[in-house]
Amino acid sequence: MSDTPDMEDLIDSQDPSFGHVMACVFGIQEHESRTYLRLLENPGSTVEELADVLDRDRSNVNRSLTTLLEKGLAARERRLLDPGGYVYQYTATPLPEAKELLHESLDEWAETVHGVIEEFGDEE
């Protein structure tokens, strides 16, 4: 199985994890769903703090966070530092909202598939 699972992976899985479902439905990589789950446990984390928690390179964590921001699964806030400068802190979209996004995405996909089924053979 690749790092980006697809619907077939989900259908074939007897007992998929929440992270696996997220990866399949949102079309993200498994490490991105792991980043979301760790961020959920560590709200307000910086890239460096998450990199330590995930034991991953900061650049990889930063890319994962960018994907999560694009999917609406995370938010970013700028915090000013006392000596000057700033740092970005990230917070996961609350779990109830993430679940709703999952349901909406899955419903849209199912509606599309149902449409394809219904239209099949009508082209003649």
JSON list of C-alpha atoms in Angstrom, two decimals:
[
{"chain": "A", "resi": 1, "resn": "MET", "atom": "CA", "xyz": [0.00, 0.00, 0.00]},
{"chain": "A", "resi": 2, "resn": "SER", "atom": "CA", "xyz": [1.33, 3.46, -0.87]},
{"chain": "A", "resi": 3, "resn": "ASP", "atom": "CA", "xyz": [1.53, 6.29, 1.64]},
{"chain": "A", "resi": 4, "resn": "THR", "atom": "CA", "xyz": [-1.54, 7.84, 0.01]},
{"chain": "A", "resi": 5, "resn": "PRO", "atom": "CA", "xyz": [-4.29, 5.26, 0.38]},
{"chain": "A", "resi": 6, "resn": "ASP", "atom": "CA", "xyz": [-7.26, 5.24, -1.97]},
{"chain": "A", "resi": 7, "resn": "MET", "atom": "CA", "xyz": [-10.87, 4.10, -1.63]},
{"chain": "A", "resi": 8, "resn": "GLU", "atom": "CA", "xyz": [-9.93, 0.57, -2.60]},
{"chain": "A", "resi": 9, "resn": "ASP", "atom": "CA", "xyz": [-7.57, 0.44, 0.39]},
{"chain": "A", "resi": 10, "resn": "LEU", "atom": "CA", "xyz": [-10.41, 1.61, 2.61]},
{"chain": "A", "resi": 11, "resn": "ILE", "atom": "CA", "xyz": [-12.93, -0.85, 1.18]},
{"chain": "A", "resi": 12, "resn": "ASP", "atom": "CA", "xyz": [-10.46, -3.74, 1.53]},
{"chain": "A", "resi": 13, "resn": "SER", "atom": "CA", "xyz": [-9.61, -2.87, 5.14]},
{"chain": "A", "resi": 14, "resn": "GLN", "atom": "CA", "xyz": [-11.49, -4.90, 7.74]},
{"chain": "A", "resi": 15, "resn": "ASP", "atom": "CA", "xyz": [-10.80, -2.47, 10.59]},
{"chain": "A", "resi": 16, "resn": "PRO", "atom": "CA", "xyz": [-9.50, 0.88, 9.30]},
{"chain": "A", "resi": 17, "resn": "SER", "atom": "CA", "xyz": [-8.13, 3.43, 11.75]},
{"chain": "A", "resi": 18, "resn": "PHE", "atom": "CA", "xyz": [-9.50, 6.97, 11.90]},
{"chain": "A", "resi": 19, "resn": "GLY", "atom": "CA", "xyz": [-6.23, 8.25, 10.39]},
{"chain": "A", "resi": 20, "resn": "HIS", "atom": "CA", "xyz": [-6.54, 5.76, 7.52]},
{"chain": "A", "resi": 21, "resn": "VAL", "atom": "CA", "xyz": [-10.11, 6.89, 6.83]},
{"chain": "A", "resi": 22, "resn": "MET", "atom": "CA", "xyz": [-8.96, 10.53, 6.86]},
{"chain": "A", "resi": 23, "resn": "ALA", "atom": "CA", "xyz": [-6.18, 9.79, 4.41]},
{"chain": "A", "resi": 24, "resn": "CYS", "atom": "CA", "xyz": [-8.52, 7.95, 2.02]},
{"chain": "A", "resi": 25, "resn": "VAL", "atom": "CA", "xyz": [-11.40, 10.41, 2.11]},
{"chain": "A", "resi": 26, "resn": "PHE", "atom": "CA", "xyz": [-9.32, 13.59, 1.94]},
{"chain": "A", "resi": 27, "resn": "GLY", "atom": "CA", "xyz": [-6.73, 12.16, -0.46]},
{"chain": "A", "resi": 28, "resn": "ILE", "atom": "CA", "xyz": [-3.89, 12.97, 1.90]},
{"chain": "A", "resi": 29, "resn": "GLN", "atom": "CA", "xyz": [-0.91, 10.91, 2.92]},
{"chain": "A", "resi": 30, "resn": "GLU", "atom": "CA", "xyz": [-0.93, 8.83, 6.09]},
{"chain": "A", "resi": 31, "resn": "HIS", "atom": "CA", "xyz": [1.79, 10.98, 7.67]},
{"chain": "A", "resi": 32, "resn": "GLU", "atom": "CA", "xyz": [-0.46, 14.02, 7.17]},
{"chain": "A", "resi": 33, "resn": "SER", "atom": "CA", "xyz": [-3.31, 12.34, 9.04]},
{"chain": "A", "resi": 34, "resn": "ARG", "atom": "CA", "xyz": [-0.82, 11.42, 11.81]},
{"chain": "A", "resi": 35, "resn": "THR", "atom": "CA", "xyz": [0.22, 15.09, 11.94]},
{"chain": "A", "resi": 36, "resn": "TYR", "atom": "CA", "xyz": [-3.44, 16.08, 12.38]},
{"chain": "A", "resi": 37, "resn": "LEU", "atom": "CA", "xyz": [-3.92, 13.58, 15.21]},
{"chain": "A", "resi": 38, "resn": "ARG", "atom": "CA", "xyz": [-0.76, 14.75, 17.04]},
{"chain": "A", "resi": 39, "resn": "LEU", "atom": "CA", "xyz": [-1.80, 18.37, 16.54]},
{"chain": "A", "resi": 40, "resn": "LEU", "atom": "CA", "xyz": [-5.18, 17.54, 18.04]},
{"chain": "A", "resi": 41, "resn": "GLU", "atom": "CA", "xyz": [-3.33, 16.33, 21.16]},
{"chain": "A", "resi": 42, "resn": "ASN", "atom": "CA", "xyz": [-0.91, 19.30, 21.15]},
{"chain": "A", "resi": 43, "resn": "PRO", "atom": "CA", "xyz": [-2.86, 22.47, 20.25]},
{"chain": "A", "resi": 44, "resn": "GLY", "atom": "CA", "xyz": [-0.84, 25.62, 19.68]},
{"chain": "A", "resi": 45, "resn": "SER", "atom": "CA", "xyz": [2.27, 23.72, 18.60]},
{"chain": "A", "resi": 46, "resn": "THR", "atom": "CA", "xyz": [5.00, 25.18, 16.45]},
{"chain": "A", "resi": 47, "resn": "VAL", "atom": "CA", "xyz": [6.53, 23.29, 13.53]},
{"chain": "A", "resi": 48, "resn": "GLU", "atom": "CA", "xyz": [9.58, 22.54, 15.67]},
{"chain": "A", "resi": 49, "resn": "GLU", "atom": "CA", "xyz": [7.49, 21.19, 18.56]},
{"chain": "A", "resi": 50, "resn": "LEU", "atom": "CA", "xyz": [5.47, 18.98, 16.21]},
{"chain": "A", "resi": 51, "resn": "ALA", "atom": "CA", "xyz": [8.63, 17.75, 14.50]},
{"chain": "A", "resi": 52, "resn": "ASP", "atom": "CA", "xyz": [9.89, 16.60, 17.91]},
{"chain": "A", "resi": 53, "resn": "VAL", "atom": "CA", "xyz": [6.60, 14.87, 18.78]},
{"chain": "A", "resi": 54, "resn": "LEU", "atom": "CA", "xyz": [6.39, 13.16, 15.39]},
{"chain": "A", "resi": 55, "resn": "ASP", "atom": "CA", "xyz": [10.12, 12.46, 15.16]},
{"chain": "A", "resi": 56, "resn": "ARG", "atom": "CA", "xyz": [10.16, 13.92, 11.65]},
{"chain": "A", "resi": 57, "resn": "ASP", "atom": "CA", "xyz": [12.13, 16.59, 9.85]},
{"chain": "A", "resi": 58, "resn": "ARG", "atom": "CA", "xyz": [10.76, 20.14, 10.24]},
{"chain": "A", "resi": 59, "resn": "SER", "atom": "CA", "xyz": [10.46, 20.62, 6.48]},
{"chain": "A", "resi": 60, "resn": "ASN", "atom": "CA", "xyz": [8.30, 17.48, 6.19]},
{"chain": "A", "resi": 61, "resn": "VAL", "atom": "CA", "xyz": [6.09, 18.59, 9.09]},
{"chain": "A", "resi": 62, "resn": "ASN", "atom": "CA", "xyz": [5.78, 22.03, 7.50]},
{"chain": "A", "resi": 63, "resn": "ARG", "atom": "CA", "xyz": [4.56, 20.43, 4.23]},
{"chain": "A", "resi": 64, "resn": "SER", "atom": "CA", "xyz": [2.07, 18.30, 6.16]},
{"chain": "A", "resi": 65, "resn": "LEU", "atom": "CA", "xyz": [0.75, 21.38, 7.94]},
{"chain": "A", "resi": 66, "resn": "THR", "atom": "CA", "xyz": [0.37, 23.20, 4.63]},
{"chain": "A", "resi": 67, "resn": "THR", "atom": "CA", "xyz": [-1.78, 20.34, 3.34]},
{"chain": "A", "resi": 68, "resn": "LEU", "atom": "CA", "xyz": [-3.86, 20.32, 6.52]},
{"chain": "A", "resi": 69, "resn": "LEU", "atom": "CA", "xyz": [-4.40, 24.08, 6.24]},
{"chain": "A", "resi": 70, "resn": "GLU", "atom": "CA", "xyz": [-5.53, 23.66, 2.60]},
{"chain": "A", "resi": 71, "resn": "LYS", "atom": "CA", "xyz": [-7.98, 20.90, 3.60]},
{"chain": "A", "resi": 72, "resn": "GLY", "atom": "CA", "xyz": [-9.42, 22.97, 6.46]},
{"chain": "A", "resi": 73, "resn": "LEU", "atom": "CA", "xyz": [-8.07, 20.57, 9.07]},
{"chain": "A", "resi": 74, "resn": "ALA", "atom": "CA", "xyz": [-5.81, 23.05, 10.83]},
{"chain": "A", "resi": 75, "resn": "ALA", "atom": "CA", "xyz": [-5.49, 26.74, 11.64]},
{"chain": "A", "resi": 76, "resn": "ARG", "atom": "CA", "xyz": [-2.37, 28.87, 11.97]},
{"chain": "A", "resi": 77, "resn": "GLU", "atom": "CA", "xyz": [-1.85, 31.84, 14.26]},
{"chain": "A", "resi": 78, "resn": "ARG", "atom": "CA", "xyz": [1.14, 34.15, 14.49]},
{"chain": "A", "resi": 79, "resn": "ARG", "atom": "CA", "xyz": [2.57, 34.76, 17.97]},
{"chain": "A", "resi": 80, "resn": "LEU", "atom": "CA", "xyz": [5.00, 37.57, 18.61]},
{"chain": "A", "resi": 81, "resn": "LEU", "atom": "CA", "xyz": [8.13, 36.68, 20.55]},
{"chain": "A", "resi": 82, "resn": "ASP", "atom": "CA", "xyz": [9.42, 38.89, 23.40]},
{"chain": "A", "resi": 83, "resn": "PRO", "atom": "CA", "xyz": [12.91, 39.33, 21.97]},
{"chain": "A", "resi": 84, "resn": "GLY", "atom": "CA", "xyz": [11.39, 40.18, 18.59]},
{"chain": "A", "resi": 85, "resn": "GLY", "atom": "CA", "xyz": [10.20, 38.21, 15.63]},
{"chain": "A", "resi": 86, "resn": "TYR", "atom": "CA", "xyz": [7.35, 35.75, 15.59]},
{"chain": "A", "resi": 87, "resn": "VAL", "atom": "CA", "xyz": [6.49, 32.10, 15.39]},
{"chain": "A", "resi": 88, "resn": "TYR", "atom": "CA", "xyz": [3.49, 30.34, 13.90]},
{"chain": "A", "resi": 89, "resn": "GLN", "atom": "CA", "xyz": [1.40, 28.14, 16.16]},
{"chain": "A", "resi": 90, "resn": "TYR", "atom": "CA", "xyz": [-0.91, 25.51, 14.72]},
{"chain": "A", "resi": 91, "resn": "THR", "atom": "CA", "xyz": [-4.16, 24.09, 16.05]},
{"chain": "A", "resi": 92, "resn": "ALA", "atom": "CA", "xyz": [-6.12, 21.17, 14.66]},
{"chain": "A", "resi": 93, "resn": "THR", "atom": "CA", "xyz": [-9.67, 21.73, 13.54]},
{"chain": "A", "resi": 94, "resn": "PRO", "atom": "CA", "xyz": [-11.79, 20.41, 16.42]},
{"chain": "A", "resi": 95, "resn": "LEU", "atom": "CA", "xyz": [-12.66, 16.75, 16.03]},
{"chain": "A", "resi": 96, "resn": "PRO", "atom": "CA", "xyz": [-16.44, 17.27, 15.63]},
{"chain": "A", "resi": 97, "resn": "GLU", "atom": "CA", "xyz": [-15.78, 19.69, 12.74]},
{"chain": "A", "resi": 98, "resn": "ALA", "atom": "CA", "xyz": [-13.23, 17.34, 11.16]},
{"chain": "A", "resi": 99, "resn": "LYS", "atom": "CA", "xyz": [-15.75, 14.50, 11.37]},
{"chain": "A", "resi": 100, "resn": "GLU", "atom": "CA", "xyz": [-18.36, 16.70, 9.68]},
{"chain": "A", "resi": 101, "resn": "LEU", "atom": "CA", "xyz": [-15.86, 17.51, 6.89]},
{"chain": "A", "resi": 102, "resn": "LEU", "atom": "CA", "xyz": [-15.24, 13.78, 6.47]},
{"chain": "A", "resi": 103, "resn": "HIS", "atom": "CA", "xyz": [-18.96, 13.03, 6.25]},
{"chain": "A", "resi": 104, "resn": "GLU", "atom": "CA", "xyz": [-19.49, 15.84, 3.72]},
{"chain": "A", "resi": 105, "resn": "SER", "atom": "CA", "xyz": [-16.58, 14.71, 1.54]},
{"chain": "A", "resi": 106, "resn": "LEU", "atom": "CA", "xyz": [-17.69, 11.09, 1.64]},
{"chain": "A", "resi": 107, "resn": "ASP", "atom": "CA", "xyz": [-21.30, 12.04, 0.86]},
{"chain": "A", "resi": 108, "resn": "GLU", "atom": "CA", "xyz": [-20.16, 14.12, -2.14]},
{"chain": "A", "resi": 109, "resn": "TRP", "atom": "CA", "xyz": [-18.08, 11.20, -3.40]},
{"chain": "A", "resi": 110, "resn": "ALA", "atom": "CA", "xyz": [-20.97, 8.76, -2.95]},
{"chain": "A", "resi": 111, "resn": "GLU", "atom": "CA", "xyz": [-23.35, 11.12, -4.76]},
{"chain": "A", "resi": 112, "resn": "THR", "atom": "CA", "xyz": [-20.92, 11.33, -7.68]},
{"chain": "A", "resi": 113, "resn": "VAL", "atom": "CA", "xyz": [-20.59, 7.54, -7.83]},
{"chain": "A", "resi": 114, "resn": "HIS", "atom": "CA", "xyz": [-24.38, 7.10, -7.68]},
{"chain": "A", "resi": 115, "resn": "GLY", "atom": "CA", "xyz": [-24.69, 9.57, -10.58]},
{"chain": "A", "resi": 116, "resn": "VAL", "atom": "CA", "xyz": [-22.19, 7.61, -12.67]},
{"chain": "A", "resi": 117, "resn": "ILE", "atom": "CA", "xyz": [-24.12, 4.41, -11.98]},
{"chain": "A", "resi": 118, "resn": "GLU", "atom": "CA", "xyz": [-27.45, 5.99, -12.91]},
{"chain": "A", "resi": 119, "resn": "GLU", "atom": "CA", "xyz": [-26.13, 7.59, -16.10]},
{"chain": "A", "resi": 120, "resn": "PHE", "atom": "CA", "xyz": [-24.36, 4.48, -17.35]},
{"chain": "A", "resi": 121, "resn": "GLY", "atom": "CA", "xyz": [-25.94, 3.30, -20.55]},
{"chain": "A", "resi": 122, "resn": "ASP", "atom": "CA", "xyz": [-27.88, 6.53, -21.09]},
{"chain": "A", "resi": 123, "resn": "GLU", "atom": "CA", "xyz": [-25.28, 7.85, -23.57]},
{"chain": "A", "resi": 124, "resn": "GLU", "atom": "CA", "xyz": [-26.65, 5.71, -26.39]}
]
